[in-house]
PDB file of C-alpha atoms in Angstrom:
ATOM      1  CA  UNK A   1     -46.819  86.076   7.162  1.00 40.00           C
ATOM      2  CA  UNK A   2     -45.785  82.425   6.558  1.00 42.00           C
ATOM      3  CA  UNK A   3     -41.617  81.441   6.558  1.00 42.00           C
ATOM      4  CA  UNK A   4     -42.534  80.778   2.196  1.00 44.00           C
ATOM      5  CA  UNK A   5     -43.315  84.759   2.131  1.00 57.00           C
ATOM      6  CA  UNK A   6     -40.169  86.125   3.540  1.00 52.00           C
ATOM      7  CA  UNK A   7     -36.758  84.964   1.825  1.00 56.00           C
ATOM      8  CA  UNK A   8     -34.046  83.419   3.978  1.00 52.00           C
ATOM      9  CA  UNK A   9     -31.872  86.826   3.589  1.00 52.00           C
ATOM     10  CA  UNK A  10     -30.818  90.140   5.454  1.00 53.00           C
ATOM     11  CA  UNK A  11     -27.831  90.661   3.423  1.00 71.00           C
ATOM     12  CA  UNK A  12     -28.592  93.490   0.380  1.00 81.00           C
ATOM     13  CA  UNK A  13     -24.981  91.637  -0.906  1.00 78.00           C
ATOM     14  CA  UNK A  14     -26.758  88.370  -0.592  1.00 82.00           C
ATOM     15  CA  UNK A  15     -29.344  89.106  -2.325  1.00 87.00           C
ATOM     16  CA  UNK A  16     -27.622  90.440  -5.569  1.00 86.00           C
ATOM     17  CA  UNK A  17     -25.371  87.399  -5.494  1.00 86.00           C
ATOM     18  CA  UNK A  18     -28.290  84.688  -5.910  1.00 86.00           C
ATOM     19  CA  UNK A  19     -29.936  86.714  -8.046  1.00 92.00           C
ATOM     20  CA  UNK A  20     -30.347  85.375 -11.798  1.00 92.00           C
ATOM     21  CA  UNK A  21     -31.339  88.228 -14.023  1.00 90.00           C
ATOM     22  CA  UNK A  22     -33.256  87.686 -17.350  1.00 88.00           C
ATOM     23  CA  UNK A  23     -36.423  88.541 -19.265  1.00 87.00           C
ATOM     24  CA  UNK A  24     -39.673  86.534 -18.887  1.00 88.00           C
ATOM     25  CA  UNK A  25     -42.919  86.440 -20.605  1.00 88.00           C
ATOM     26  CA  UNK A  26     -44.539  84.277 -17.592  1.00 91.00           C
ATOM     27  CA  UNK A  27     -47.246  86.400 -15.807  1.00 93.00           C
ATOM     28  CA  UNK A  28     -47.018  87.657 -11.965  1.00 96.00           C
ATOM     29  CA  UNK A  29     -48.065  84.893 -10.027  1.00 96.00           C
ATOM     30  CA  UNK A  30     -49.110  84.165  -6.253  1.00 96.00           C
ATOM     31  CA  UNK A  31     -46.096  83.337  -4.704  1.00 95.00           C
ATOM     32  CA  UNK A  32     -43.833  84.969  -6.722  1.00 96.00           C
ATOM     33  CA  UNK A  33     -41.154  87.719  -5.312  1.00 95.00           C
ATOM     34  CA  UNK A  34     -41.579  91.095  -5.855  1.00 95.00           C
ATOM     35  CA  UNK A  35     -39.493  93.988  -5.036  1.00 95.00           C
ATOM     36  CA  UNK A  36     -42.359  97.207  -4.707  1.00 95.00           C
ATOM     37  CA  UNK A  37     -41.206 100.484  -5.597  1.00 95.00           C
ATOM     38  CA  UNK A  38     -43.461 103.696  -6.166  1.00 92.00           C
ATOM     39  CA  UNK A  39     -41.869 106.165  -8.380  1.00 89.00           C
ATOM     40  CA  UNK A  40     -38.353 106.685  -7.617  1.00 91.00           C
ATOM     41  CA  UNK A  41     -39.114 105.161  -3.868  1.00 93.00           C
ATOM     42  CA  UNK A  42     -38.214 102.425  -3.463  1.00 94.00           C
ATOM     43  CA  UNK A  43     -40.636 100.338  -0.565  1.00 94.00           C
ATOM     44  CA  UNK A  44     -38.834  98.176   1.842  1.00 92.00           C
ATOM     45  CA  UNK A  45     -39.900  95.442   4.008  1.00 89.00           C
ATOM     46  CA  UNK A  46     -38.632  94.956   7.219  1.00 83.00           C
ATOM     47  CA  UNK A  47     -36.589  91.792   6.684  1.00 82.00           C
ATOM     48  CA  UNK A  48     -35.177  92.966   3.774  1.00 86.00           C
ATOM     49  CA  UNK A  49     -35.793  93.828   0.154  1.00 93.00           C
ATOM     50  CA  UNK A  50     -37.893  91.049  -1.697  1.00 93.00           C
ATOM     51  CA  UNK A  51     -41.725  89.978  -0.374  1.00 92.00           C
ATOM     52  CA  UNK A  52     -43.512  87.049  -2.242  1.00 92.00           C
ATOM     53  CA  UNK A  53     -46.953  88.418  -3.613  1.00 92.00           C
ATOM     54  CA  UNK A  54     -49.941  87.309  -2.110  1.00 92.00           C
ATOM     55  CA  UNK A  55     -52.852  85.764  -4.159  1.00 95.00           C
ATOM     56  CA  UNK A  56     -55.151  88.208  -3.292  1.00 93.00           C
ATOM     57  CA  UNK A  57     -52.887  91.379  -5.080  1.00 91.00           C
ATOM     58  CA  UNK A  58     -51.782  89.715  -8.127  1.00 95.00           C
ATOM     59  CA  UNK A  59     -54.915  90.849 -10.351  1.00 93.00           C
ATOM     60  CA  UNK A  60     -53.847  94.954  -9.240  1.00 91.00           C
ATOM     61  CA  UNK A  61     -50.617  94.255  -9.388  1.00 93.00           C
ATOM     62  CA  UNK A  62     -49.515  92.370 -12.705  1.00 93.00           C
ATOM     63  CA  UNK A  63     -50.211  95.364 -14.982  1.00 90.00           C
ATOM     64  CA  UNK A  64     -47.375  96.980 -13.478  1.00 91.00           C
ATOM     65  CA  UNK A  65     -44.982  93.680 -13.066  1.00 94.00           C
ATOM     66  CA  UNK A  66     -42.242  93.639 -14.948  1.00 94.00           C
ATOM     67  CA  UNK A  67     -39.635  90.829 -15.046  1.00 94.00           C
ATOM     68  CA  UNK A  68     -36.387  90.875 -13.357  1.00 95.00           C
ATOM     69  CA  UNK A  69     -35.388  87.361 -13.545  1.00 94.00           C
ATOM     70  CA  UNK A  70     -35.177  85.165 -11.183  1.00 94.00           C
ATOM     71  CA  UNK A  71     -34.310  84.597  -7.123  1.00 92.00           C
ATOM     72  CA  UNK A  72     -34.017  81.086  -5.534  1.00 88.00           C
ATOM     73  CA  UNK A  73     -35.362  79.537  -8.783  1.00 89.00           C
ATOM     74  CA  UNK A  74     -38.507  81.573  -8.462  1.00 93.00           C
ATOM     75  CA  UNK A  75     -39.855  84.224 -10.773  1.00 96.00           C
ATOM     76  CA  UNK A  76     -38.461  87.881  -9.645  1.00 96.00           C
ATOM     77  CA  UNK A  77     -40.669  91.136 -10.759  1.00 97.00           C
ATOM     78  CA  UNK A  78     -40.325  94.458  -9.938  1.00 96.00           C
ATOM     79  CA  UNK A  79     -44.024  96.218  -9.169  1.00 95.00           C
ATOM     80  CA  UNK A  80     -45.186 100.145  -8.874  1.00 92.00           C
ATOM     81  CA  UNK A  81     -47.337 100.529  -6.065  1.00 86.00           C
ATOM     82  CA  UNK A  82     -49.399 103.464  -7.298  1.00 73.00           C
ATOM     83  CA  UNK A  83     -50.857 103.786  -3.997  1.00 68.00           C
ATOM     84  CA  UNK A  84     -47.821 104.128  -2.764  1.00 53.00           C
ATOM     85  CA  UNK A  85     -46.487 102.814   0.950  1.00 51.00           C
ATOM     86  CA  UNK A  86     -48.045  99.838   2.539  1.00 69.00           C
ATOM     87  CA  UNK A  87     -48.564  98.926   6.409  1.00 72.00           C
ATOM     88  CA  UNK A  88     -45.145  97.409   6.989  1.00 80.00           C
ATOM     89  CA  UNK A  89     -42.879  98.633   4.455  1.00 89.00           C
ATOM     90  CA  UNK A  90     -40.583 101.398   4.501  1.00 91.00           C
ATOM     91  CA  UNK A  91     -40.112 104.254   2.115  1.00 92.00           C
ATOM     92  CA  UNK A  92     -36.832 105.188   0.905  1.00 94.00           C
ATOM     93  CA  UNK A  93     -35.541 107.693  -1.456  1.00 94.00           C
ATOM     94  CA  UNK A  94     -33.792 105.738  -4.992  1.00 93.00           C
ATOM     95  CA  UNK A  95     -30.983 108.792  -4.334  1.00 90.00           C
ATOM     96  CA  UNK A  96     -30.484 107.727  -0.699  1.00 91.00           C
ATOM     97  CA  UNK A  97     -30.829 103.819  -1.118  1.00 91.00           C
ATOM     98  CA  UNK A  98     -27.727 103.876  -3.523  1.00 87.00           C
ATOM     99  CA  UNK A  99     -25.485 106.914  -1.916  1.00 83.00           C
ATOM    100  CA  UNK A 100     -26.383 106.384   1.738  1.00 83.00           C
ATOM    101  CA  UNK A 101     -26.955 102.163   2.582  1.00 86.00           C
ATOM    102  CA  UNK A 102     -24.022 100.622   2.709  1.00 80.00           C
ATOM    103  CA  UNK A 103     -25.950  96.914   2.028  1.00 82.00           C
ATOM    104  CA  UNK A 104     -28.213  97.762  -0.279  1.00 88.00           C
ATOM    105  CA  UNK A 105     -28.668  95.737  -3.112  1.00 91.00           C
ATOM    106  CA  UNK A 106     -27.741  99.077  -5.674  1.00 89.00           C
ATOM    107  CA  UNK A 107     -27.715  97.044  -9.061  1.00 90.00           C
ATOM    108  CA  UNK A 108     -31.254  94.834  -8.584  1.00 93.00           C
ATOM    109  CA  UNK A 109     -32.666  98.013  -7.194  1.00 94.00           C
ATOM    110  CA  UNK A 110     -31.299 100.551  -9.930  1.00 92.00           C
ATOM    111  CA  UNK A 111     -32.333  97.888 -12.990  1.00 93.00           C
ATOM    112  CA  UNK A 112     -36.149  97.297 -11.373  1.00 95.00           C
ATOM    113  CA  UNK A 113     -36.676 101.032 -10.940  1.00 95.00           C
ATOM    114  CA  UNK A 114     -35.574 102.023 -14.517  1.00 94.00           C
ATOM    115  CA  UNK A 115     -37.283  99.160 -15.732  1.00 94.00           C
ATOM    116  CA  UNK A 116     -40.369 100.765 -14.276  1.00 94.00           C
ATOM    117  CA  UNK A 117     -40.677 103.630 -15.195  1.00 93.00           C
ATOM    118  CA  UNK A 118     -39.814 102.103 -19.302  1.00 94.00           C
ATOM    119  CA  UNK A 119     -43.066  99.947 -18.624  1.00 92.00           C
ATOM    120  CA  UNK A 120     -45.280 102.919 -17.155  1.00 91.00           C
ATOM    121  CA  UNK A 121     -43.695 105.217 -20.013  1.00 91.00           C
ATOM    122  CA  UNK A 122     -44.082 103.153 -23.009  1.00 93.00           C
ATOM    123  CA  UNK A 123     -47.604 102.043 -22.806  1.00 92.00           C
ATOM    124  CA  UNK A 124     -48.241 103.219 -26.020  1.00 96.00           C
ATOM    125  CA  UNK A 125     -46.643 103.769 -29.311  1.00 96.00           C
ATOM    126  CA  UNK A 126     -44.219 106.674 -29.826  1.00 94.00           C
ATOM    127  CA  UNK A 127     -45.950 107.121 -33.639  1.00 96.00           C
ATOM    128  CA  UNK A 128     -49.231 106.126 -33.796  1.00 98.00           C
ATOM    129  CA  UNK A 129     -50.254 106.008 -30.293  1.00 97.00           C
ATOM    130  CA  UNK A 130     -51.816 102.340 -30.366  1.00 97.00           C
ATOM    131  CA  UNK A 131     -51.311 100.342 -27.070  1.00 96.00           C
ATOM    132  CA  UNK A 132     -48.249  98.333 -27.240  1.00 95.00           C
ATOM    133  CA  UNK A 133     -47.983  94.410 -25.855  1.00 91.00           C
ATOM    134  CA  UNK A 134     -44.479  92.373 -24.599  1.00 88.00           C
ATOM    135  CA  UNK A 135     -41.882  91.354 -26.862  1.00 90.00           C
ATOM    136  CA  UNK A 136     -42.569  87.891 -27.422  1.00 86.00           C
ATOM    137  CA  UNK A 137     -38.135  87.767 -27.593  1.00 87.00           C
ATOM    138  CA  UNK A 138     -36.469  90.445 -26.347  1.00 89.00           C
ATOM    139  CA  UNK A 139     -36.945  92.918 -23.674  1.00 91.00           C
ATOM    140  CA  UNK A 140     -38.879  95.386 -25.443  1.00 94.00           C
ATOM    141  CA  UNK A 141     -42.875  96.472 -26.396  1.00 94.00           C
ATOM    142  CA  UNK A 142     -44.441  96.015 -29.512  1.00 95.00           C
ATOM    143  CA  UNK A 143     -46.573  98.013 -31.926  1.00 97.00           C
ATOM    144  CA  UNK A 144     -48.507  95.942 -33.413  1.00 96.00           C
ATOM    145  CA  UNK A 145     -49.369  97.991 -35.747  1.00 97.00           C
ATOM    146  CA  UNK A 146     -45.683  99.609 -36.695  1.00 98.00           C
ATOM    147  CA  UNK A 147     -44.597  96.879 -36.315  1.00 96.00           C
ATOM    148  CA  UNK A 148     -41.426  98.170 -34.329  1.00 96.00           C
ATOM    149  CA  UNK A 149     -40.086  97.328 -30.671  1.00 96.00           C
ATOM    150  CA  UNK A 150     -39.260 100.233 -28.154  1.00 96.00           C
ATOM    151  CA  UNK A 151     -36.850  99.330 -25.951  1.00 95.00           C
ATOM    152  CA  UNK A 152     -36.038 100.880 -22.618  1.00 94.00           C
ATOM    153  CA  UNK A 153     -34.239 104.383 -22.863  1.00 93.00           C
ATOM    154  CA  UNK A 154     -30.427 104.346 -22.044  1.00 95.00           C
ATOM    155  CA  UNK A 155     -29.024 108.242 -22.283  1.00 96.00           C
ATOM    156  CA  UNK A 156     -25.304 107.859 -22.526  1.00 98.00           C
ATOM    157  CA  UNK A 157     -23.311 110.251 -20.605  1.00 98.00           C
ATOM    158  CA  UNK A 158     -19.640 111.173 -19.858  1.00 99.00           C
ATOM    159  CA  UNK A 159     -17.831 111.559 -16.210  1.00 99.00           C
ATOM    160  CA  UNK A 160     -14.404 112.950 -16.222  1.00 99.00           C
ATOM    161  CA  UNK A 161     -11.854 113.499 -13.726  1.00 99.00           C
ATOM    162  CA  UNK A 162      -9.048 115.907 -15.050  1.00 99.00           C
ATOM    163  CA  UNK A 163      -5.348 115.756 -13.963  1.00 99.00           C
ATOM    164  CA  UNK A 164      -2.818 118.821 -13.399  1.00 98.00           C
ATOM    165  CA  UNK A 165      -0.010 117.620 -12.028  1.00 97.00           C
ATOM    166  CA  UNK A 166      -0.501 116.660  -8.594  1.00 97.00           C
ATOM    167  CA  UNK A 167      -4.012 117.611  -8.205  1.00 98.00           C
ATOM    168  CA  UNK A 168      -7.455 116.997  -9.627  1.00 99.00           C
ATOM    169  CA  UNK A 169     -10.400 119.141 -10.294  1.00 99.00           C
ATOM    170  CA  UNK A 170     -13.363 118.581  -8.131  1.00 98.00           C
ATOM    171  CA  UNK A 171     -16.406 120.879  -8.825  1.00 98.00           C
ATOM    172  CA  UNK A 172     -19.975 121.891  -6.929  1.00 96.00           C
ATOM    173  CA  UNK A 173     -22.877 121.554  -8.426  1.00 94.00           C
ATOM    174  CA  UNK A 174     -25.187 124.890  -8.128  1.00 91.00           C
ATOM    175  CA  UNK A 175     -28.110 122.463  -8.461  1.00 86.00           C
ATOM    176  CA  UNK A 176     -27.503 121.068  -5.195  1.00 80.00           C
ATOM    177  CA  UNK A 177     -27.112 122.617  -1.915  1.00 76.00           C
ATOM    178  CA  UNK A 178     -25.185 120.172  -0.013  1.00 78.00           C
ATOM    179  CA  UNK A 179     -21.389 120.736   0.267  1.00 85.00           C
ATOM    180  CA  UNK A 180     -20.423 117.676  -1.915  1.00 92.00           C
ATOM    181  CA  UNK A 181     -17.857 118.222  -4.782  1.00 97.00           C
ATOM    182  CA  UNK A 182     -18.097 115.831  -7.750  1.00 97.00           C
ATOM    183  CA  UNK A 183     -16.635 115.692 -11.397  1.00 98.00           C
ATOM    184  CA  UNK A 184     -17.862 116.897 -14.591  1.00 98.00           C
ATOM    185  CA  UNK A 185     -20.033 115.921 -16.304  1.00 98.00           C
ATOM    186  CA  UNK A 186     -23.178 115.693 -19.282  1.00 97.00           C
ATOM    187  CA  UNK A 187     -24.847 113.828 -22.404  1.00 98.00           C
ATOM    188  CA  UNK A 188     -23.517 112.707 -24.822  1.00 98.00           C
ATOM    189  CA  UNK A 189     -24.504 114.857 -27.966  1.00 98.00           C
ATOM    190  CA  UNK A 190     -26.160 113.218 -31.550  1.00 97.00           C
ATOM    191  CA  UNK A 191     -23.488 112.174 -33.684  1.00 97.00           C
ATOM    192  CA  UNK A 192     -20.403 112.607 -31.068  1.00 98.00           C
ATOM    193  CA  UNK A 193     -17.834 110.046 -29.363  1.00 98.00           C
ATOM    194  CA  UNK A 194     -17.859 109.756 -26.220  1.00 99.00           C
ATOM    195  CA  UNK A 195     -14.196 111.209 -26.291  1.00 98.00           C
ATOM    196  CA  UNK A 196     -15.880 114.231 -27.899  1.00 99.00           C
ATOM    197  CA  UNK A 197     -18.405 115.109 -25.884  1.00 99.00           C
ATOM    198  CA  UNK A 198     -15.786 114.980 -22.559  1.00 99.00           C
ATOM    199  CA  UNK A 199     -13.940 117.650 -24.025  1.00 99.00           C
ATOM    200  CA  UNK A 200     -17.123 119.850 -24.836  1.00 99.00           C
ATOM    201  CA  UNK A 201     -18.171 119.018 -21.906  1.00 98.00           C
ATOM    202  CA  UNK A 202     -15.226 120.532 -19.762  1.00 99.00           C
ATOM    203  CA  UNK A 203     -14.669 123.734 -21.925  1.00 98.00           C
ATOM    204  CA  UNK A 204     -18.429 124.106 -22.254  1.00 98.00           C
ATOM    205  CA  UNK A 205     -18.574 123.840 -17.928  1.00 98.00           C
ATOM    206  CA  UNK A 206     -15.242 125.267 -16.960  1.00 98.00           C
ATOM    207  CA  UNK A 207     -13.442 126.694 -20.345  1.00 98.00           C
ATOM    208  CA  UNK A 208     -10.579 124.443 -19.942  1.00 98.00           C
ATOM    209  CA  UNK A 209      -8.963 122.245 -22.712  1.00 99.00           C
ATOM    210  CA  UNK A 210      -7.891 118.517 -21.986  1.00 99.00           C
ATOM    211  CA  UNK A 211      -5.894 115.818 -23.598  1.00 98.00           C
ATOM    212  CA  UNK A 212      -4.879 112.234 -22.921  1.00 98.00           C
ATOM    213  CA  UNK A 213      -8.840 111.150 -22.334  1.00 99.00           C
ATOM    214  CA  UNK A 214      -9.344 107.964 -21.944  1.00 98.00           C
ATOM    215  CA  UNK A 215     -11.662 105.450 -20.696  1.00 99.00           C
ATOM    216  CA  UNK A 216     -12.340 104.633 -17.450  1.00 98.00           C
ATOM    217  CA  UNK A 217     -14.754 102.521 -16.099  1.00 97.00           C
ATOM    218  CA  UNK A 218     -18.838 102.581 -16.410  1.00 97.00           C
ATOM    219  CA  UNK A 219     -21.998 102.883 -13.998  1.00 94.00           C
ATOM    220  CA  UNK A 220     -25.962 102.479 -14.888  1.00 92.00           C
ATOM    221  CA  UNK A 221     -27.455 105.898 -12.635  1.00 92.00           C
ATOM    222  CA  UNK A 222     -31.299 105.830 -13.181  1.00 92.00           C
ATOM    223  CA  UNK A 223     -31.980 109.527 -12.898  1.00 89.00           C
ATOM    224  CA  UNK A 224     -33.917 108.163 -14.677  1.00 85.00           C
ATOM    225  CA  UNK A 225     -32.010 106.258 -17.211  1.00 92.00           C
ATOM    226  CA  UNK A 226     -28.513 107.400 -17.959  1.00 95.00           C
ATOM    227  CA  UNK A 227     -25.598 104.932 -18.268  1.00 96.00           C
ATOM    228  CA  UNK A 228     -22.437 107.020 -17.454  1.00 97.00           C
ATOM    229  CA  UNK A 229     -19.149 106.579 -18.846  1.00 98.00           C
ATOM    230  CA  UNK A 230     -16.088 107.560 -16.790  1.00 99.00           C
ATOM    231  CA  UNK A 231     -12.769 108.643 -18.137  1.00 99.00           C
ATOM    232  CA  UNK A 232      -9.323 110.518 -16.770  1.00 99.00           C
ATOM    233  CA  UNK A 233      -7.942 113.370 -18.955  1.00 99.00           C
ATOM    234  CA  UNK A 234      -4.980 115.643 -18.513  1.00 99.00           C
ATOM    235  CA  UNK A 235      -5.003 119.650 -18.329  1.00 99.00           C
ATOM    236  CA  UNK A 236      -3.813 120.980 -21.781  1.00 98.00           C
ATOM    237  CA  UNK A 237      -4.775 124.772 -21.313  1.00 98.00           C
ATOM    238  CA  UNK A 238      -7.275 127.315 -19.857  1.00 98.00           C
ATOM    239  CA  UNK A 239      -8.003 129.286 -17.050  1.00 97.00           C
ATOM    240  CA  UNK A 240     -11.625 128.316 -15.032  1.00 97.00           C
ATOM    241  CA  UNK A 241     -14.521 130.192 -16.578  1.00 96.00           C
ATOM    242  CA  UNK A 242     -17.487 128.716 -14.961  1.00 96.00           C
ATOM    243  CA  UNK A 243     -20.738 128.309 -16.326  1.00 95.00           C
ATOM    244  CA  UNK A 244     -22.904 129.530 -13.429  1.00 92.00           C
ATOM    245  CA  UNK A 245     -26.241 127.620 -13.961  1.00 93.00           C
ATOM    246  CA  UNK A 246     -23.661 124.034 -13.786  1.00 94.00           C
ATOM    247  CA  UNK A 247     -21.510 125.120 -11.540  1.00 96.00           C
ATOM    248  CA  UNK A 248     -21.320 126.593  -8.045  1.00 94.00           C
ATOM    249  CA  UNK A 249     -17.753 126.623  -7.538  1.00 96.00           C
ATOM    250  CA  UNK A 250     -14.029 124.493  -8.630  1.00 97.00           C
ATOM    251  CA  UNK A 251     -10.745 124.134  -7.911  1.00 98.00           C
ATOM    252  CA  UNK A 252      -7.921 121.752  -8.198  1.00 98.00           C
ATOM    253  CA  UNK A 253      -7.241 119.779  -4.903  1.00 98.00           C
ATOM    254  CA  UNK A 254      -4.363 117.656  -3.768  1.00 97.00           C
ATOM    255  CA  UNK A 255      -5.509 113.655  -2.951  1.00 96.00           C
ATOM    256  CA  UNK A 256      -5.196 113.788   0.489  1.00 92.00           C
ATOM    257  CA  UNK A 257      -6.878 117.179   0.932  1.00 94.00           C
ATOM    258  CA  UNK A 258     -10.269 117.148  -0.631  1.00 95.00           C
ATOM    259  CA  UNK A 259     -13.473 118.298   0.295  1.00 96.00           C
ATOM    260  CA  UNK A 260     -16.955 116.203   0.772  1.00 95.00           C
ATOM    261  CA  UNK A 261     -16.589 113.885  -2.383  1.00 95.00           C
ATOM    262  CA  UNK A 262     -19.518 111.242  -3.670  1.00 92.00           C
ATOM    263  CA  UNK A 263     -19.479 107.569  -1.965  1.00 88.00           C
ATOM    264  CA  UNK A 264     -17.081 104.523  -3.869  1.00 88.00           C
ATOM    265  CA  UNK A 265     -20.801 103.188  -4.440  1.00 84.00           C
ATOM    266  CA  UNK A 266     -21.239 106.111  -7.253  1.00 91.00           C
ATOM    267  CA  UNK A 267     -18.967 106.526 -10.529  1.00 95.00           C
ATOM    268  CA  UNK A 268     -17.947 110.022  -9.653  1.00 97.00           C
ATOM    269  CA  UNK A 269     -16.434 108.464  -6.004  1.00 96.00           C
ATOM    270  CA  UNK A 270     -14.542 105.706  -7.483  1.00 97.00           C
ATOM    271  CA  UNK A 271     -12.904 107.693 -10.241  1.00 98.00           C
ATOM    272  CA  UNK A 272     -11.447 110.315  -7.709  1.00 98.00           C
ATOM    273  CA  UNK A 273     -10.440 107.324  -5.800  1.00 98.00           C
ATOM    274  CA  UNK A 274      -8.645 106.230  -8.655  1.00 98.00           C
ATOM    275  CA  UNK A 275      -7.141 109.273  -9.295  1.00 98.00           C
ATOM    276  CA  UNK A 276      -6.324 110.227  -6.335  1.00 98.00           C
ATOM    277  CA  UNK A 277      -3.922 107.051  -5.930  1.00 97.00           C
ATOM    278  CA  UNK A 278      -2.681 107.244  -9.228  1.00 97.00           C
ATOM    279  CA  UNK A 279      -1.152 110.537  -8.270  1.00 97.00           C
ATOM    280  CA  UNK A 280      -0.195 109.259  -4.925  1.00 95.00           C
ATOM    281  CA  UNK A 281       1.864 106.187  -6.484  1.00 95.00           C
ATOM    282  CA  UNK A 282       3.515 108.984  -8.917  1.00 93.00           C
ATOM    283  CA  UNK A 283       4.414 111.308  -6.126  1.00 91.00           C
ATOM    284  CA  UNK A 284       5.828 107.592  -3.831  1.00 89.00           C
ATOM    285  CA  UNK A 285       7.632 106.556  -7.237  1.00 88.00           C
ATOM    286  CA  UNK A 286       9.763 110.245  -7.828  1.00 86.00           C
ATOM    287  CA  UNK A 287      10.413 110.281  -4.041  1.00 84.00           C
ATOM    288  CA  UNK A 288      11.976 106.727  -4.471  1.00 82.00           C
ATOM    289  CA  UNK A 289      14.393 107.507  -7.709  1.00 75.00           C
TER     290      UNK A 289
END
């Protein structure tokens, strides 16, 4: 493989920080970088993340291409190998790439895999079933015939992390068997605010009541397409009622004594980080009076 067919990178960091992202109508072309995934694997060379296409697979691989933008002033697309791994390329879990590498590049890679699975989904009209074609503006296809753009799906959904006092509620999934607690959690219903579907969301999962929610921070997750909105809320009332086929188990633990919790690299991990030193700064501020 020549020097122009491997970028000048090792850094996952790196990578994200010279990265330009856009929307282009310009075809895949030899030479051009592509990041492969398969699915929700994601297929990664040895020297990194990025490999420039060769001239002999653009013709298999430019139905699937979709643009990302651009890397070192050169076209960036994100392709799904349907024939999955390739000599010299490794296979990794979406789930693991963003939870368990601490370089990886987590935004590029969540964007080209969502954006993937919008292009292999929305082929075709959502009406009449005639084959759509690229937005000639936006990021979007085109029925022709409709005359109406689909755009990739974003599912809104709400992340909360609830206050009592000194301690926080942490909660297990009973969808998972590993021993990680997390927050709650769900979509966010037709017709609802975002501050109304926390609250359903808690007393719906745990029959508690909150108050004081407000808005956090946000995170894209593409499982398969959600964009998650994180808030902190305060206990009001309620004793914990779980609803079995959410939740496994939940309790309210102190900051500094907390079982297996979610990386700072998710949503859930950085608002119990946040939390957690909010009430440590309360607890340092009464000792200080």
């Amino acid at each position: 493989m020549s020097k122009r067919n491997v970028p000048p990178y090792q850094s996952g960091r790196e990578l994200e920080a010279n990265w330009v992202t856009g929307w282009s109508l310009q075809p895949l072309q030899a030479g051009d970088w592509v990041l492969r995934v398969s699915g929700d694997i994601v297929l990664k060379p040895a020297n990194g993340w990025l490999q420039a296409v060769a001239a002999d697979e653009v013709a298999a691989l430019s139905a699937s291409a979709v643009s990302l933008g651009q890397f070192q002033d050169r076209p960036l697309f994100v392709v799904n190998q349907t024939d999955g791994a390739l000599a010299g390329l490794e296979p990794l879990l979406l789930r693991d790439v963003i939870l368990h590498i601490d370089d990886a590049p987590v935004a590029l890679v969540s964007i080209a895999v969502q954006l993937a699975h919008w292009w292999r989904d929305q082929r075709f009209c959502g009406r009449c079933g005639a084959a759509t074609v690229i937005h000639a503006r936006v990021r979007a296809c085109w029925c022709q015939t409709c005359e109406i753009p689909w755009y990739p799906r974003v599912a809104p959904c709400v992340i909360v992390v609830i206050r009592r006092g000194e301690r926080m509620l942490l909660a297990r999934s009973s969808r998972t068997r590993r021993p990680m607690y997390s927050l709650i959690a769900g979509f966010v219903e037709p017709g609802e605010s975002l501050e109304q579907a926390v609250a359903r969301e808690v007393k719906e999962e745990t029959g508690l009541q909150v108050s004081n929610i407000r808005y956090r921070l946000s995170q894209p997750w593409p499982f398969p397409h959600q964009l998650m909105a994180g808030f902190f809320a305060d206990y009001e009332s309620g004793e914990l009622v779980l609803q079995q086929d959410e939740l496994a188990d939940a309790g309210w633990f102190v900051p500094d004594h907390t079982p297996p919790i979610p990386p700072l690299t998710t949503i859930s991990g950085q608002l119990i980080h946040d939390m957690a030193e909010e009430i440590l700064l309360d607890i340092a501020g009464r000792a200080n009076r």
